[in-house]
Short mmCIF file of C-alpha atoms and ligand atoms in Angstrom, two decimals:
data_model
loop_
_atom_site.label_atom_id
_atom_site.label_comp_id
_atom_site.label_asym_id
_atom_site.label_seq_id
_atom_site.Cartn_x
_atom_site.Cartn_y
_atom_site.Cartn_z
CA UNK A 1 39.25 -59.75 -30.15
CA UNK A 2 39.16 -63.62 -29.31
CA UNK A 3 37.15 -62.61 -26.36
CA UNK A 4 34.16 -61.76 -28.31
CA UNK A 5 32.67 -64.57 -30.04
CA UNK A 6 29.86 -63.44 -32.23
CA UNK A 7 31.25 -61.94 -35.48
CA UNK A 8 28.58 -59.51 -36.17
CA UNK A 9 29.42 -56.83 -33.63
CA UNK A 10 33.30 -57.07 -34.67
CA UNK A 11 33.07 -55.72 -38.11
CA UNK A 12 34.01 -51.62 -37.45
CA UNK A 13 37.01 -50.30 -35.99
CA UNK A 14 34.97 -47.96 -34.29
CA UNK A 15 33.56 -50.75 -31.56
CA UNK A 16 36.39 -52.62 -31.54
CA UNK A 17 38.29 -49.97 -30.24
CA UNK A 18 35.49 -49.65 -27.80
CA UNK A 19 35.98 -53.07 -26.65
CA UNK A 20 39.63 -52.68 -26.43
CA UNK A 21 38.96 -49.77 -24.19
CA UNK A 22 36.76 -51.79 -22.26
CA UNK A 23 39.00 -54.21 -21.98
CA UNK A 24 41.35 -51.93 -20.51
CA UNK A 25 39.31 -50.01 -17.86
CA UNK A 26 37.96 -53.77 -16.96
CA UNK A 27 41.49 -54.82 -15.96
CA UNK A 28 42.33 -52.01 -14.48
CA UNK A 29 39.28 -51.91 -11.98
CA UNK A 30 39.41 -55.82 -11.50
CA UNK A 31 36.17 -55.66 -13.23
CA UNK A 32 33.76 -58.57 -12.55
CA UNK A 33 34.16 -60.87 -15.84
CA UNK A 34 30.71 -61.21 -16.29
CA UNK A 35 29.64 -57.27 -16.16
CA UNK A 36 32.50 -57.25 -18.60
CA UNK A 37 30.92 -59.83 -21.15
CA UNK A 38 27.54 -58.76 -21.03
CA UNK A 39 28.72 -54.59 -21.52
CA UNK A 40 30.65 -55.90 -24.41
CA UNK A 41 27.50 -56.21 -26.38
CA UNK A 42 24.41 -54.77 -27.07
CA UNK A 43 20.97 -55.05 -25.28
CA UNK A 44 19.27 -55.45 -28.90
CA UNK A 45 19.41 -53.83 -32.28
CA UNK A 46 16.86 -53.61 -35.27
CA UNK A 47 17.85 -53.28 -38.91
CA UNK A 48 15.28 -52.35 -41.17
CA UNK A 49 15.18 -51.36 -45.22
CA UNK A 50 14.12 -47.46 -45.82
CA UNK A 51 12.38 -47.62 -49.29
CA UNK A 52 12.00 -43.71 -50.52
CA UNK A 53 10.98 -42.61 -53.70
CA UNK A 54 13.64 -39.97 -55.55
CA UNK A 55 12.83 -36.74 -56.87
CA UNK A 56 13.25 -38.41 -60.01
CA UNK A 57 10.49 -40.96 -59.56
CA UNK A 58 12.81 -44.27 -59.03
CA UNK A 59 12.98 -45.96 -55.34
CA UNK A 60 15.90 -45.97 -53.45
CA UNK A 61 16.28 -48.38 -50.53
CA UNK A 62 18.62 -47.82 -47.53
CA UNK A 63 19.88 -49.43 -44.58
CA UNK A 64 18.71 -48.11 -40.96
CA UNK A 65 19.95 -49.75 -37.39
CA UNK A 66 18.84 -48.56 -33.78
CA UNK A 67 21.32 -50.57 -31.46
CA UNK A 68 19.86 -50.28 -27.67
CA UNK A 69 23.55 -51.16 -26.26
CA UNK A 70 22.44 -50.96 -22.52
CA UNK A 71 18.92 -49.89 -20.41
CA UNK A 72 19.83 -50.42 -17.14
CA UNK A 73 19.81 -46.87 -15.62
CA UNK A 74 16.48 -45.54 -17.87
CA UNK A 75 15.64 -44.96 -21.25
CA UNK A 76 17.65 -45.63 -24.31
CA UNK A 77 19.85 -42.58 -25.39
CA UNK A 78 21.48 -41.48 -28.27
CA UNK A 79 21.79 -39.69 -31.54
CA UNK A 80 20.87 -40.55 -35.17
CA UNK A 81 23.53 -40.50 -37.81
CA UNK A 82 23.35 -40.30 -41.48
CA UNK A 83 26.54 -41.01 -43.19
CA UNK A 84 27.65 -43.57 -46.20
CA UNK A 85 30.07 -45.57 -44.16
CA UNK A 86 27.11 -46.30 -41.29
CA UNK A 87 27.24 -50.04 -40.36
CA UNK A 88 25.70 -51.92 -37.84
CA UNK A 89 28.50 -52.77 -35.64
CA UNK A 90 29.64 -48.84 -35.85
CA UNK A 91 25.81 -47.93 -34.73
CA UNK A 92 26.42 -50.43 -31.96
CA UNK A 93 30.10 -48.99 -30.96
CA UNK A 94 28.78 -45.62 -30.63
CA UNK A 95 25.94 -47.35 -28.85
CA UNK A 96 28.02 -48.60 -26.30
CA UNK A 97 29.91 -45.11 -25.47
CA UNK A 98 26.59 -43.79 -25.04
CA UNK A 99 26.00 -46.10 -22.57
CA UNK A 100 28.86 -44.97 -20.34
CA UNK A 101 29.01 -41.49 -21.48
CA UNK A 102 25.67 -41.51 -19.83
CA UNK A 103 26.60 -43.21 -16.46
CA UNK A 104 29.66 -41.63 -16.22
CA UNK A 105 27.89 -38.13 -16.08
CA UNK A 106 24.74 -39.37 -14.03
CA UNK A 107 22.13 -39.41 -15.83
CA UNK A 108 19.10 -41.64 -15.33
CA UNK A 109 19.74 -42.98 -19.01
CA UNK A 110 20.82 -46.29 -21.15
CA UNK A 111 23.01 -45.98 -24.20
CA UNK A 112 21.83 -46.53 -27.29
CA UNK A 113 22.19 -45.03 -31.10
CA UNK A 114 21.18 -44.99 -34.61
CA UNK A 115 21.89 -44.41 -38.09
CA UNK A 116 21.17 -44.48 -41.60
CA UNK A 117 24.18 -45.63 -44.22
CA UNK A 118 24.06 -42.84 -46.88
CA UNK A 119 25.37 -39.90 -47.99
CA UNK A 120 22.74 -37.05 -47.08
CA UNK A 121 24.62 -34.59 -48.97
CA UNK A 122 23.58 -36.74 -51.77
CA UNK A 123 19.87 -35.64 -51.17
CA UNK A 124 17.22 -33.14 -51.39
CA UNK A 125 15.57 -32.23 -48.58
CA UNK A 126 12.07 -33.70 -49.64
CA UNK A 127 14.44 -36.36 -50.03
CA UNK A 128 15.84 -36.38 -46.41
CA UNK A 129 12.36 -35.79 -45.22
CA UNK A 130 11.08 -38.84 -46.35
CA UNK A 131 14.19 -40.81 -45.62
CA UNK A 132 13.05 -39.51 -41.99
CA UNK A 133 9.98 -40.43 -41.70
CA UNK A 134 10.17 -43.74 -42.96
CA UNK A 135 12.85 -44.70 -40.93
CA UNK A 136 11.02 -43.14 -38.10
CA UNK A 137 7.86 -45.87 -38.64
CA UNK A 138 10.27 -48.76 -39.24
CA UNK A 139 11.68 -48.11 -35.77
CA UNK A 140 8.92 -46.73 -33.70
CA UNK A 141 8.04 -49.98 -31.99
CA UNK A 142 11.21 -49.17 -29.71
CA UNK A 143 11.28 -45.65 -29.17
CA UNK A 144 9.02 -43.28 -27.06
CA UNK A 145 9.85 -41.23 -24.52
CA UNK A 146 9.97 -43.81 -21.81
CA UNK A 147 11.91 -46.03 -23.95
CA UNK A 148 14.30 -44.44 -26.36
CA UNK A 149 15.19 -41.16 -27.19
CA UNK A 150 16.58 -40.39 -30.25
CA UNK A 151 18.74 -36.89 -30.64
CA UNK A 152 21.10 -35.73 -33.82
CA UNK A 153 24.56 -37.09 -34.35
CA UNK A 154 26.71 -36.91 -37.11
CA UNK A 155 24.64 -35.70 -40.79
CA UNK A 156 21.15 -35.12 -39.15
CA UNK A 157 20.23 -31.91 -36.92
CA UNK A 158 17.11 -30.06 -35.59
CA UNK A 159 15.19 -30.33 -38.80
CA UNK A 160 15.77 -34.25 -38.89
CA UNK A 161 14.45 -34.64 -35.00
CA UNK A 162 11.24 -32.54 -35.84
CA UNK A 163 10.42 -34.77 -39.18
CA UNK A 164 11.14 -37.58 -36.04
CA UNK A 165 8.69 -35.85 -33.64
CA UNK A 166 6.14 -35.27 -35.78
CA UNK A 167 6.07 -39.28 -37.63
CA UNK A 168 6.09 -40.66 -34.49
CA UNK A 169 2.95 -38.18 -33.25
CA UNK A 170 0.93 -38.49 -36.34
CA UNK A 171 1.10 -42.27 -35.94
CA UNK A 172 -0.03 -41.74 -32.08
CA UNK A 173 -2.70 -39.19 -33.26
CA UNK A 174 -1.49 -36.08 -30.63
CA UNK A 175 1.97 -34.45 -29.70
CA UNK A 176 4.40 -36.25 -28.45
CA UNK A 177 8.07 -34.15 -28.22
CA UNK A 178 9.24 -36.47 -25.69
CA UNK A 179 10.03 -39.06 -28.21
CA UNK A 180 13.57 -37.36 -29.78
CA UNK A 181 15.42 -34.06 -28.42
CA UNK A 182 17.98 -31.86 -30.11
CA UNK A 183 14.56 -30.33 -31.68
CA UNK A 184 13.85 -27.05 -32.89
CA UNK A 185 12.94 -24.79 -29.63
CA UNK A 186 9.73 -24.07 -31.35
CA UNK A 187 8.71 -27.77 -30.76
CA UNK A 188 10.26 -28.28 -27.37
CA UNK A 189 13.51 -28.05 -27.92
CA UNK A 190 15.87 -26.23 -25.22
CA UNK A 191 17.90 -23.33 -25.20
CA UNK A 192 21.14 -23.65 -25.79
CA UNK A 193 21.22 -27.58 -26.72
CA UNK A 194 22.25 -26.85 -30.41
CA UNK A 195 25.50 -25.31 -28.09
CA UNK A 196 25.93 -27.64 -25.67
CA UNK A 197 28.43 -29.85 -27.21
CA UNK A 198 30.65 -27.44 -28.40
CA UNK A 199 30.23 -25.56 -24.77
CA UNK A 200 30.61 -28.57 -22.59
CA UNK A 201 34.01 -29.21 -24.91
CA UNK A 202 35.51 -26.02 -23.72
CA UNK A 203 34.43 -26.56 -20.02
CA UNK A 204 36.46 -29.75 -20.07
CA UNK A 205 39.54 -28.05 -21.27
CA UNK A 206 39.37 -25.34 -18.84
CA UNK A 207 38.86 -27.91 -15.76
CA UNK A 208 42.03 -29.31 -17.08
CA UNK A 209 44.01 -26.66 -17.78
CA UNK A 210 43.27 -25.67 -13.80
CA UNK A 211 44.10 -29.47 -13.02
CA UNK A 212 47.63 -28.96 -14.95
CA UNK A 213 48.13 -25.82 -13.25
CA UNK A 214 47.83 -23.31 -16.42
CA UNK A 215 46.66 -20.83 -18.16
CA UNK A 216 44.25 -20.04 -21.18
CA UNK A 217 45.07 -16.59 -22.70
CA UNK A 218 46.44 -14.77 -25.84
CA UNK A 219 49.35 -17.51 -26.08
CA UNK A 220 47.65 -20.39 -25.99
CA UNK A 221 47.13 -21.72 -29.85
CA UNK A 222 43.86 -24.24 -31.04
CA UNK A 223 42.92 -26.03 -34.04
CA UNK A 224 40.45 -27.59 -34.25
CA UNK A 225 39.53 -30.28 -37.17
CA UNK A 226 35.23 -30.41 -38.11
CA UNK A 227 33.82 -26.93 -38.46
CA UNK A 228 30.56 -27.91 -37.85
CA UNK A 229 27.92 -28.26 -34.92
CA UNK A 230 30.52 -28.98 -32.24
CA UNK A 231 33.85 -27.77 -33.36
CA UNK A 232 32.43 -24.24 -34.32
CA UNK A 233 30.81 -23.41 -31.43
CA UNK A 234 34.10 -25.30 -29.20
CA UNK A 235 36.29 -22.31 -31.41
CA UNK A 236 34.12 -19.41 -30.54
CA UNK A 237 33.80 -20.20 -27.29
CA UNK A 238 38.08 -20.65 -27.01
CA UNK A 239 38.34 -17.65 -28.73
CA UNK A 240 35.84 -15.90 -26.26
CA UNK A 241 38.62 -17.41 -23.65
CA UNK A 242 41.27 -15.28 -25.03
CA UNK A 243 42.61 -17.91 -27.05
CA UNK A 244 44.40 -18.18 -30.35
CA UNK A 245 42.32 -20.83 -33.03
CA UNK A 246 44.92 -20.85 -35.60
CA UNK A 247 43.63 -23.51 -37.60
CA UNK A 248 39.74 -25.01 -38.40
CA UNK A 249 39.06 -27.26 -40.77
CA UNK A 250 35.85 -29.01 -42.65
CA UNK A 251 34.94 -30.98 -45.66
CA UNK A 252 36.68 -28.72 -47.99
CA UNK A 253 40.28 -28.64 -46.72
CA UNK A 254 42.07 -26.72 -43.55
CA UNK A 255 42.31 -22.96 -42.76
CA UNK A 256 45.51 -21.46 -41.08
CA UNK A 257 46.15 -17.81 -39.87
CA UNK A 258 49.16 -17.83 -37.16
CA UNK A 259 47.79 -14.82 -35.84
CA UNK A 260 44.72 -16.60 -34.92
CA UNK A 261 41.38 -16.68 -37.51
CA UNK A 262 38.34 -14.44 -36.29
CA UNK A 263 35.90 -17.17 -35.86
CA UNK A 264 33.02 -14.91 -35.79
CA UNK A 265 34.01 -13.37 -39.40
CA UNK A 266 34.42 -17.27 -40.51
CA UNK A 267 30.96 -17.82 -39.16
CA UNK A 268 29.58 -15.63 -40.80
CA UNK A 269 31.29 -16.21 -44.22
CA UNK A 270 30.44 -19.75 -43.91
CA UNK A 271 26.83 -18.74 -43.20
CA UNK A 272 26.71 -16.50 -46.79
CA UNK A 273 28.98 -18.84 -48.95
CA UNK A 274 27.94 -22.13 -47.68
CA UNK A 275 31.85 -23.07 -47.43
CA UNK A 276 35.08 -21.90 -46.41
CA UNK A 277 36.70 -22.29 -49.57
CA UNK A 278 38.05 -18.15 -50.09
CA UNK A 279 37.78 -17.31 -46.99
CA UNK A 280 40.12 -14.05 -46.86
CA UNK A 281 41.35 -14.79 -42.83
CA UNK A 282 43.06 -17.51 -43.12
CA UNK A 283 45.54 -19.48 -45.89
CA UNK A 284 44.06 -23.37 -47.39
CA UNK A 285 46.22 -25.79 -45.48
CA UNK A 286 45.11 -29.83 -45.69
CA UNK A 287 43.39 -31.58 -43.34
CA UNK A 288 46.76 -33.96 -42.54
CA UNK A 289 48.74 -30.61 -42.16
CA UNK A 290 46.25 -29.24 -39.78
CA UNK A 291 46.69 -32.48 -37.55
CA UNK A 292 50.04 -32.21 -37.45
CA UNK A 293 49.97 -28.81 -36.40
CA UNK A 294 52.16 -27.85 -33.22
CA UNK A 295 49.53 -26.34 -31.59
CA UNK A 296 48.27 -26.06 -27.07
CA UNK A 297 44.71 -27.51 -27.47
CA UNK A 298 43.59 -29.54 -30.59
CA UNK A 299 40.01 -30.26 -30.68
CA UNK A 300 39.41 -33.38 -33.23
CA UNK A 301 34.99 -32.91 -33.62
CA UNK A 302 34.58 -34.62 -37.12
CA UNK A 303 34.07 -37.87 -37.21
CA UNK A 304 36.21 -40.88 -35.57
CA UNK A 305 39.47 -42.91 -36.79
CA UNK A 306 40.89 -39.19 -37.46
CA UNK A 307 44.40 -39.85 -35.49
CA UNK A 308 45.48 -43.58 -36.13
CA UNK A 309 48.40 -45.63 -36.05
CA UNK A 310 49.96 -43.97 -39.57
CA UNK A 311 49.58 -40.66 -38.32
CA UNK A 312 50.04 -40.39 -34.78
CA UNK A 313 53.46 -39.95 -34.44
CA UNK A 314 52.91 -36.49 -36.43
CA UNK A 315 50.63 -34.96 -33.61
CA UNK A 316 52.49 -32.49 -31.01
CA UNK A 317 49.51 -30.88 -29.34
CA UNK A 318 49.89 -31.18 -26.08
CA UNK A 319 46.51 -31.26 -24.75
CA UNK A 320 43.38 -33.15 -27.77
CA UNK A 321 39.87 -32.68 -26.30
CA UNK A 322 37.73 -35.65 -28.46
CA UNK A 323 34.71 -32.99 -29.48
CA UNK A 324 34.12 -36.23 -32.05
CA UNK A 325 33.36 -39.90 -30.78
CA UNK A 326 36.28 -41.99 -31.33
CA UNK A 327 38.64 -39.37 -33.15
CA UNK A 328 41.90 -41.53 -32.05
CA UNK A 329 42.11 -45.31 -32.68
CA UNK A 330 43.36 -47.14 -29.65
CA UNK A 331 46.87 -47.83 -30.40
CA UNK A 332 46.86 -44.22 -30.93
CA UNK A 333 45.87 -43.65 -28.05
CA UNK A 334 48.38 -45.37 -26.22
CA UNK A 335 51.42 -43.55 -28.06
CA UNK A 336 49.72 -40.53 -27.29
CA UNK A 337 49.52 -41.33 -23.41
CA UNK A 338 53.04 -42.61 -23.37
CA UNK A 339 54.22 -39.30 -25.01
CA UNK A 340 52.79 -37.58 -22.13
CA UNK A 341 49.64 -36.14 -24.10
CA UNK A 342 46.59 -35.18 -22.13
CA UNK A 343 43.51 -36.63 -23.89
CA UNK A 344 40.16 -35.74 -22.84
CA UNK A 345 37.89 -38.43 -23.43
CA UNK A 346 35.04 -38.47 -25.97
CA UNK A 347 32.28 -39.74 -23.24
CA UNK A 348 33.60 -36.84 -21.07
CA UNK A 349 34.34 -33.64 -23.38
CA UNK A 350 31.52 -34.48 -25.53
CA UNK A 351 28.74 -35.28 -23.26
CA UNK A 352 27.42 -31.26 -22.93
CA UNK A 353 25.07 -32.29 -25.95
CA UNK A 354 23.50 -35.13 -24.15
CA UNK A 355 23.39 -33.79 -20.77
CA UNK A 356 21.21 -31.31 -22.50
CA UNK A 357 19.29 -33.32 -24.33
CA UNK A 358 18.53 -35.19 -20.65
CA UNK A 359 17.64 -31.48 -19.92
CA UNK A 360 15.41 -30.99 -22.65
CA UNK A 361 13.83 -34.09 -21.90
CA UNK A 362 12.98 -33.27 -18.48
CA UNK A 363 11.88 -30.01 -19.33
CA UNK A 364 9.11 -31.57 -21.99
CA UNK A 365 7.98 -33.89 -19.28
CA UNK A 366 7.38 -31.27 -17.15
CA UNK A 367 6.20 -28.75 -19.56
CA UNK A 368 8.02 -26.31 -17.98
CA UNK A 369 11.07 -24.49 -19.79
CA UNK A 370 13.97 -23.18 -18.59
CA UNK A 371 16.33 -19.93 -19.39
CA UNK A 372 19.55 -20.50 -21.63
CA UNK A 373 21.80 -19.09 -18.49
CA UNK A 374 19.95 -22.03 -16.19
CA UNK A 375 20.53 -24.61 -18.77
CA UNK A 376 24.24 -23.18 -19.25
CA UNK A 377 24.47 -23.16 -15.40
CA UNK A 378 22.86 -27.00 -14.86
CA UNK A 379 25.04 -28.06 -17.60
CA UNK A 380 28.64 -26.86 -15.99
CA UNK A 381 27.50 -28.06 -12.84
CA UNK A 382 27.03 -31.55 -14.31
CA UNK A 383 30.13 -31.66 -15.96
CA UNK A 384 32.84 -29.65 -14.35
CA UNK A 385 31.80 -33.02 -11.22
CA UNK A 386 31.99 -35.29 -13.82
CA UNK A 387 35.65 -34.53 -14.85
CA UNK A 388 36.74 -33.99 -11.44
CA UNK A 389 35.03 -37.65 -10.26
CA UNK A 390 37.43 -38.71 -13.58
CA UNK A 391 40.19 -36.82 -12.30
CA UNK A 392 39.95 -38.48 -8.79
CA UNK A 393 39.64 -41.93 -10.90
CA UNK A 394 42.84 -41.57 -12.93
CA UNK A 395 44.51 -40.61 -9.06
CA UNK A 396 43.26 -43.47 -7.67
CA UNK A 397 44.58 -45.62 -9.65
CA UNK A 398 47.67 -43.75 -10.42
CA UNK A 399 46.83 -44.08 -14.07
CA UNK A 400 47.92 -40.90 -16.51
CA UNK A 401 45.22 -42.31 -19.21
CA UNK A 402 41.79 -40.10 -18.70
CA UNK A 403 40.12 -42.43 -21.20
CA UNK A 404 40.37 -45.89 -19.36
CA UNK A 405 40.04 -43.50 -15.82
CA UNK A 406 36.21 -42.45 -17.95
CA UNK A 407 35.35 -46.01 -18.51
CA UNK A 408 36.05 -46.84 -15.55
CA UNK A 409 34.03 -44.59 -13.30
CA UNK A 410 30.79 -45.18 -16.13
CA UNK A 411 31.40 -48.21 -15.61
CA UNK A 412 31.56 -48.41 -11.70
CA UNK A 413 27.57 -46.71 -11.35
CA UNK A 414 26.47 -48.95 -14.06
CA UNK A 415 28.12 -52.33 -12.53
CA UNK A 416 26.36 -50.88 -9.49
CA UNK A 417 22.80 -50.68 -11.12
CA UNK A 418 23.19 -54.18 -12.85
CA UNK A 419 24.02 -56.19 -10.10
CA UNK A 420 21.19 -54.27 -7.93
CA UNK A 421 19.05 -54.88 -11.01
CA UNK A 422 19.72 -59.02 -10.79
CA UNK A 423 19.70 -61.44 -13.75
CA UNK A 424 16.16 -61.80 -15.40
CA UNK A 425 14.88 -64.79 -14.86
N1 LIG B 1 24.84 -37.63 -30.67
C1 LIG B 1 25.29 -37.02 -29.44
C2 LIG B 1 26.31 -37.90 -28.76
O1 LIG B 1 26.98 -38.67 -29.39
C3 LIG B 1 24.13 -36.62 -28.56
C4 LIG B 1 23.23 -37.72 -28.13
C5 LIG B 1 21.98 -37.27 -27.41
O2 LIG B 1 21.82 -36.07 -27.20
O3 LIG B 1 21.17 -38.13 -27.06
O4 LIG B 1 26.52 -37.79 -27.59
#
């Protein structure tokens, strides 16, 4: 990392893997070095302190960030994310892969992201409400509708971006939905964005099983590691293919059934016992277990760092769509590639969620809403080009590395817009 000389970016694995992988695509497309400096950090970031008072009476304070990595193409873009080990240079890391995440698929968007560091498991929900809203007013003076959009990530969801929506309109005095997306339909939200991760996953894999020249059906076995609001809906919809998910896995531990769990009966288990701990379909396996797994299709959609350098000699899936960002640490990576494994990248399988946020977006502008089949529709016509332009990419420059061949075409429209753009003053 001796390229980078400002320390406070460097501290998370998370972005410098990002850089690495920036690094790489930069090489490979004979990037200009000084697109390649100025992508390697942020546009600007704000840290503020998020005082709330307990259910208990005392004050707690916590740490927010909103990292604007990139505005180039449009407004800022990019989820919210609640978890304890949420630092500053991760917020700008994930930052940064929304920035080409959202080039790569054309969108008229910048990168950007956000994130409180604690544990909102660890909290009520008056709790988490006020958490919200104060970090909403700490950060409003650079978000709005025309300048960032906030959407949910990691530990927040619809219920976060509607405590969002509303802060930032009472402080305005009317509605403004514009300002976050990934909200409750009710409010503007669209159909079929709390889907369109987990839908846009399964796209991806189907593009490239036709690229590879095979099959989905009865024989083809999943797992997939993060139950939640990406790698459930990514199992239904494999198991609507005709696949086999023989393993899923959350929080509490791994679930195996050779003969394939019913994901729907899971679902709906989960729904009634608020875990997966009993569940009668499927035997407890561990989480390591489940990644080792020999296994067609695995489907990390956690959280990142899940397949690093200790364990990555363990994985034999041949195919590992990234539902999560940043599941597989870049050395990782590169054993994986050399092995011959087909990874689909993070800023390509998991971009259905902000494609439809861009949707939902553009649908609030306009006031005018659209059907779930028309969003469906929009959205795999957005990315089934999008993973074909990669495709083309990784051909071009006879590459077999999707990830780098990702970068590289985000990269390309974005180099585009910046030098178009010009250096202010
Ligand atoms: N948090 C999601 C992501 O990492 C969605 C972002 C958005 O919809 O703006 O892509």
């Amino acid at each position: 990392m001796g390229e980078i000389n400002s320390g406070i970016w460097e501290e998370s694995p998370l972005y410098r893997n990002a850089v690495l992988q920036l690094n790489e695509a930069g090489s490979t497309m004979h990037l200009d070095p000084n697109v390649l400096e100025r992508l390697k950090r942020p546009k600007r970031a704000l840290v503020v302190s998020v005082p709330i008072r307990l259910d208990d009476g005392a004050i707690a304070v916590f740490e927010g960030y909103r990292v604007q990595h990139n505005m180039t193409l449009g407004p800022g873009k990019g989820g919210i994310r609640y978890h304890q080990d949420v630092n500053l240079s991760e917020v700008a890391g994930l930052a940064m892969l929304m920035t080409f995440k959202c080039s790569l698929v054309g969108l008229p968007l910048g990168g950007a992201k956000g994130g409180i560091r604690v544990d909102p498991n660890l909290l009520s929900r008056q709790e988490k409400q006020a958490l919200t809203r104060r970090y909403t007013t700490e950060i409003n003076m650079i978000i709005g509708p025309d300048r960032d959009i906030p959407a949910p990530d990691v530990g927040t969801d619809a219920q976060t971006m509607a405590w969002m929506m509303d802060t930032f309109s009472q402080e305005r005095g009317y509605a403004i939905p514009g300002v976050v997306t990934g909200k409750p339909v009710e409010i503007g939200g669209s159909l079929g964005r709390a889907e369109s991760t987990g839908r846009g996953v399964v796209y991806t894999i189907v593009q490239a099983y036709q690229k590879l020249g095979m099959n989905l059906g009865p024989s083809t076995t999943v797992s997939v590691h993060g139950f939640g609001k990406v790698g459930a809906v990514a199992a239904e919809e494999m198991e609507m293919l005709g696949c086999k998910v023989v393993a899923v896995s959350d929080v509490s531990g791994g679930y195996y059934n050779k003969n394939g769990i019913k994901i729907r009966e899971l679902t709906q288990y989960l729904a009634k016992n608020r875990t997966m701990v009993g569940f009668p379909g499927a035997e407890p396996i561990t989480n390591d277990e489940l990644i080792a797994l020999k296994v067609d299709i695995f489907i990390p959609a956690a959280i990142d760092g899940v397949i690093h350098g200790d364990n990555v000699n363990r994985v034999s899936a041949k195919v590992i769509a990234e539902g999560a960002n940043g599941p597989i640490t870049a050395d990782a990576h590169k054993v994986l590639v050399d092995k011959g494994v087909l990874i689909i990248p993070d800023i390509l399988c998991n971009a259905g969620g902000v494609i439809v946020s861009y949707f939902e977006w553009v649908q609030g502008l306009q006031n005018f809403f659209w059907s779930e089949n028309e969003v469906n529709d929009k959205l795999k016509a957005t990315m089934i080009p999008a993973f074909d332009r990669v495709w083309s990419c990784m051909e071009k420059y006879k590459i077999r590395d999707m990830k780098t061949a990702a970068l590289i075409t985000g990269v390309e429209r974005l180099k585009k817009a910046m030098l178009l753009r010009g250096l202010f003053p």
